[in-house]
Amino acid sequence: MQVWTVSNQKGGVGKTTTVITLAGLLVKRGYRVLVVDVDPQASLGYYLGVDPDELPGSLFDLFHHHEQLDSDKVESVIVPTGVAQLDLLPATTALATLDRTLGTQGGMGLILKRVLSMVSHRYDAVLVDCPPVLGVLMINALAACDRLIVPVQTEFLALKGLDRMVRTLDMVGRSRGTQYPYLIVPTMFDKRTRASLQALTSLTQKYPKQLWHSVIPVDTRFRDASQAHLPPSHFNPSSRGVLAYDQLLDALLEPQGAGHV
């Protein structure tokens, strides 16, 4: 089972779109996929038509009762989606309280990794959607992942968010005595605008080894797919955005070390 975490310390850069599009494409290739929402805003659940307030359990319950974790408890909060072979481990707004209530306890950074190990027999791939804030949730998502994907909107302010994310990875890596290899994915690229072209040039110059060789273009079909509660790959598989993500997936499925990951 491969675990890919999608993270950036800026909102609105395409994290949730990246998670759900890659998940849908993996399903189409025959993978059993779990998407995990660790963002208290629960955007991933809402995208898939799941209202977290109507669910009997969520990721928050697993964190809150982490000392009594077992596979039955984990499986009890995983919900099916409207797409076969695609399941969701949902978030709730209560996740926002974890840093205050549990953040000082030892071992809190490895709970998600334990959770996923208990269902590893059920899935071929897991994609984790992160909040844009450094805290116990992001630390868990980093600790659990095999690969880190950093979407970056091709505009000036998003580049500043990327710089913060890279500093965070360096800081967390030093504290844990490990490195977090990451793949930067330029998103919402519009070749007609100077801002997009300048941002892409800046990314190429500053992060040549970590930058994916292509871009995810602006595509209004992403918005339409979210309104239909479907992965873009299932809503409009031939859209230019989906085709770009399909190329990204090819790079991610290369053996570890290829594709700058």
Coordinates of C-alpha atoms in Angstrom, one line a residue:
M1 CA 0.0 0.0 0.0
Q2 CA 1.4 3.4 -1.1
V3 CA 0.5 6.5 1.0
W4 CA 0.7 9.9 -0.8
T5 CA 0.2 13.1 1.2
V6 CA -0.8 16.2 -0.6
S7 CA 0.2 19.3 1.4
N8 CA 1.0 23.0 1.2
Q9 CA 0.9 25.8 3.8
K10 CA -1.4 27.9 1.7
G11 CA -5.1 27.3 0.9
G12 CA -6.6 27.4 -2.5
V13 CA -3.7 25.9 -4.4
G14 CA -5.5 22.7 -5.5
K15 CA -4.8 20.2 -2.8
T16 CA -8.3 18.7 -2.6
T17 CA -8.6 18.7 -6.4
T18 CA -5.2 16.9 -6.7
V19 CA -6.3 14.3 -4.1
I20 CA -9.6 13.5 -5.7
T21 CA -8.4 13.5 -9.3
L22 CA -5.5 11.2 -8.6
A23 CA -7.7 9.0 -6.6
G24 CA -10.3 8.7 -9.4
L25 CA -7.5 8.0 -11.9
L26 CA -6.1 5.3 -9.7
V27 CA -9.5 3.7 -9.4
K28 CA -9.8 3.6 -13.2
R29 CA -6.5 1.8 -13.3
G30 CA -7.9 -0.9 -11.0
Y31 CA -6.5 0.3 -7.6
R32 CA -8.5 0.1 -4.3
V33 CA -8.2 3.6 -3.0
L34 CA -8.8 5.3 0.4
V35 CA -8.8 9.1 0.6
V36 CA -8.2 10.6 4.1
D37 CA -9.3 14.1 5.0
V38 CA -7.2 15.5 7.8
D39 CA -8.4 19.1 7.2
P40 CA -11.0 20.3 9.8
Q41 CA -12.8 22.1 6.9
A42 CA -13.7 18.7 5.6
S43 CA -13.6 19.9 2.0
L44 CA -12.8 16.4 0.7
G45 CA -16.0 14.9 2.3
Y46 CA -18.2 17.7 1.0
Y47 CA -16.6 17.3 -2.4
L48 CA -17.7 13.6 -2.4
G49 CA -21.2 14.5 -1.2
V50 CA -20.6 13.4 2.4
D51 CA -21.8 15.6 5.3
P52 CA -19.4 14.9 8.2
D53 CA -22.0 16.2 10.7
E54 CA -24.3 13.3 9.7
L55 CA -21.7 10.6 10.3
P56 CA -21.5 8.5 13.4
G57 CA -17.7 8.7 13.5
S58 CA -14.7 10.3 11.9
L59 CA -10.9 10.7 12.0
F60 CA -11.4 12.8 15.1
D61 CA -12.7 9.8 17.0
L62 CA -9.6 7.7 16.1
F63 CA -7.3 10.5 17.4
H64 CA -9.4 11.0 20.5
H65 CA -9.4 7.3 21.4
H66 CA -6.0 6.5 20.0
E67 CA -5.0 4.4 23.0
Q68 CA -7.8 1.9 22.1
L69 CA -7.2 1.7 18.4
D70 CA -7.9 -1.5 16.5
S71 CA -8.9 -2.4 13.0
D72 CA -12.6 -2.6 13.8
K73 CA -12.7 0.9 15.1
V74 CA -10.8 2.2 12.1
E75 CA -13.1 0.4 9.6
S76 CA -16.2 1.6 11.4
V77 CA -15.5 5.2 10.5
I78 CA -14.5 4.6 6.9
V79 CA -17.4 5.4 4.5
P80 CA -18.0 4.3 0.9
T81 CA -18.4 7.0 -1.7
G82 CA -20.5 7.1 -4.9
V83 CA -17.5 5.6 -6.8
A84 CA -16.7 1.9 -6.6
Q85 CA -13.3 1.0 -5.1
L86 CA -13.0 4.5 -3.5
D87 CA -13.6 5.0 0.2
L88 CA -13.3 8.0 2.5
L89 CA -11.9 8.4 6.0
P90 CA -13.7 11.7 6.8
A91 CA -12.8 14.8 8.8
T92 CA -14.9 16.9 11.1
T93 CA -14.5 20.4 12.4
A94 CA -13.6 18.9 15.8
L95 CA -10.1 18.1 14.4
A96 CA -9.3 21.8 14.9
T97 CA -9.2 21.2 18.6
L98 CA -6.5 18.4 18.5
D99 CA -3.5 20.7 18.9
R100 CA -5.0 22.2 22.0
T101 CA -6.3 18.9 23.6
L102 CA -3.7 16.3 22.5
G103 CA -0.8 18.2 20.9
T104 CA 1.5 18.0 23.9
Q105 CA 1.1 14.3 24.4
G106 CA 4.0 12.0 23.3
G107 CA 3.5 9.9 20.2
M108 CA 0.8 12.0 18.8
G109 CA 2.6 12.4 15.5
L110 CA 2.3 8.7 14.5
I111 CA -1.4 8.0 15.0
L112 CA -2.4 8.3 11.4
K113 CA 0.4 5.9 10.4
R114 CA -1.0 3.4 12.9
V115 CA -4.5 3.9 11.7
L116 CA -3.5 3.2 8.1
S117 CA -1.5 0.2 9.0
M118 CA -4.7 -1.4 10.3
V119 CA -6.4 -1.2 6.9
S120 CA -3.4 -1.7 4.7
H121 CA -4.8 -5.1 3.5
R122 CA -7.9 -3.3 2.1
Y123 CA -6.3 -0.7 -0.1
D124 CA -3.6 -0.4 -2.8
A125 CA -3.2 3.4 -2.4
V126 CA -4.1 6.1 0.2
L127 CA -4.2 9.8 -0.6
V128 CA -4.1 12.3 2.3
D129 CA -5.6 15.8 2.1
C130 CA -3.8 18.1 4.5
P131 CA -4.8 21.4 6.2
P132 CA -2.7 24.4 5.3
V133 CA -1.5 24.8 8.9
L134 CA 1.5 23.3 10.6
G135 CA 0.3 21.3 13.6
V136 CA -0.3 17.8 14.8
L137 CA -2.5 16.9 11.8
M138 CA 0.1 17.9 9.2
I139 CA 2.9 16.2 11.2
N140 CA 0.8 13.0 11.2
A141 CA 0.2 13.3 7.4
L142 CA 3.9 13.7 6.8
A143 CA 4.9 10.8 9.1
A144 CA 2.5 8.5 7.4
C145 CA 3.4 9.1 3.8
D146 CA 5.7 7.4 1.3
R147 CA 5.5 10.3 -1.1
L148 CA 4.8 14.0 -0.7
I149 CA 3.0 16.0 -3.4
V150 CA 3.1 19.8 -3.1
P151 CA 0.6 21.6 -5.4
V152 CA 1.4 25.2 -6.0
Q153 CA -0.8 27.7 -7.8
T154 CA 1.2 29.5 -10.4
E155 CA 0.9 33.0 -8.8
F156 CA 3.1 35.1 -6.6
L157 CA 1.4 34.6 -3.2
A158 CA 1.3 30.8 -3.7
L159 CA 5.1 30.8 -4.2
K160 CA 5.4 32.4 -0.7
G161 CA 3.3 29.6 0.7
L162 CA 5.6 27.1 -1.0
D163 CA 8.7 28.7 0.7
R164 CA 7.0 28.3 4.1
M165 CA 6.2 24.7 3.3
V166 CA 9.8 23.9 2.3
R167 CA 11.1 25.5 5.5
T168 CA 8.6 23.4 7.5
L169 CA 9.8 20.2 5.8
D170 CA 13.4 21.1 6.6
M171 CA 12.5 21.9 10.2
V172 CA 10.5 18.7 10.7
G173 CA 13.1 16.6 8.9
R174 CA 15.9 17.9 11.1
S175 CA 13.9 17.1 14.3
R176 CA 13.2 13.6 13.1
G177 CA 16.6 12.9 11.5
T178 CA 15.1 12.3 8.1
Q179 CA 14.3 14.1 4.9
Y180 CA 11.0 14.5 3.1
P181 CA 11.5 14.2 -0.6
Y182 CA 8.7 16.1 -2.4
L183 CA 7.3 16.8 -5.8
I184 CA 6.2 20.3 -6.6
V185 CA 3.2 20.3 -9.0
P186 CA 2.3 23.7 -10.6
T187 CA -1.5 24.1 -10.7
M188 CA -4.1 26.5 -12.2
F189 CA -1.6 27.4 -14.9
D190 CA -2.9 29.8 -17.5
K191 CA -0.4 30.3 -20.3
R192 CA -2.2 33.5 -21.4
T193 CA -1.3 35.3 -18.2
R194 CA 2.1 36.9 -17.4
A195 CA 1.6 35.9 -13.7
S196 CA 1.4 32.2 -14.5
L197 CA 4.4 32.4 -16.8
Q198 CA 6.5 34.3 -14.3
A199 CA 5.6 32.0 -11.5
L200 CA 6.5 28.9 -13.5
T201 CA 9.8 30.5 -14.4
S202 CA 10.5 31.2 -10.7
L203 CA 9.7 27.6 -9.7
T204 CA 12.0 26.3 -12.4
Q205 CA 14.9 28.4 -11.3
K206 CA 14.4 27.9 -7.5
Y207 CA 13.3 24.2 -7.4
P208 CA 14.7 22.5 -10.5
K209 CA 15.2 19.1 -8.9
Q210 CA 11.8 19.0 -7.1
L211 CA 9.6 20.4 -9.8
W212 CA 7.4 18.2 -11.9
H213 CA 8.2 18.6 -15.6
S214 CA 4.7 19.7 -16.6
V215 CA 1.7 21.7 -15.3
I216 CA -1.9 21.3 -14.3
P217 CA -3.9 23.9 -16.4
V218 CA -6.8 25.9 -15.4
D219 CA -9.9 23.8 -16.1
T220 CA -13.5 24.9 -15.3
R221 CA -14.5 21.2 -15.5
F222 CA -12.9 20.7 -12.1
R223 CA -15.6 23.0 -10.6
D224 CA -18.3 21.2 -12.5
A225 CA -17.0 17.8 -11.2
S226 CA -17.1 19.0 -7.6
Q227 CA -20.7 20.1 -8.0
A228 CA -21.5 16.7 -9.3
H229 CA -19.7 15.1 -6.3
L230 CA -17.6 13.0 -8.7
P231 CA -13.8 12.8 -9.4
P232 CA -13.0 14.8 -12.5
S233 CA -11.7 11.5 -14.1
H234 CA -15.3 10.2 -13.8
F235 CA -17.1 13.4 -14.7
N236 CA -15.1 14.3 -17.8
P237 CA -12.2 12.0 -18.4
S238 CA -11.1 13.8 -21.6
S239 CA -10.8 17.3 -20.1
R240 CA -7.4 18.9 -20.3
G241 CA -7.0 19.0 -16.5
V242 CA -7.7 15.3 -16.1
L243 CA -5.2 14.5 -18.9
A244 CA -2.6 16.5 -17.2
Y245 CA -3.2 14.7 -13.9
D246 CA -3.0 11.4 -15.7
Q247 CA 0.5 12.4 -16.8
L248 CA 1.3 13.3 -13.2
L249 CA 0.1 9.9 -12.1
D250 CA 2.4 8.2 -14.6
A251 CA 5.3 10.0 -13.0
L252 CA 4.2 9.1 -9.4
L253 CA 3.9 5.4 -10.3
E254 CA 7.4 5.3 -11.6
P255 CA 9.8 3.4 -9.3
Q256 CA 10.8 5.5 -6.2
G257 CA 13.5 8.0 -7.1
A258 CA 12.1 8.6 -10.6
G259 CA 10.2 11.7 -11.6
H260 CA 11.9 13.8 -9.0
V261 CA 10.0 12.2 -6.2

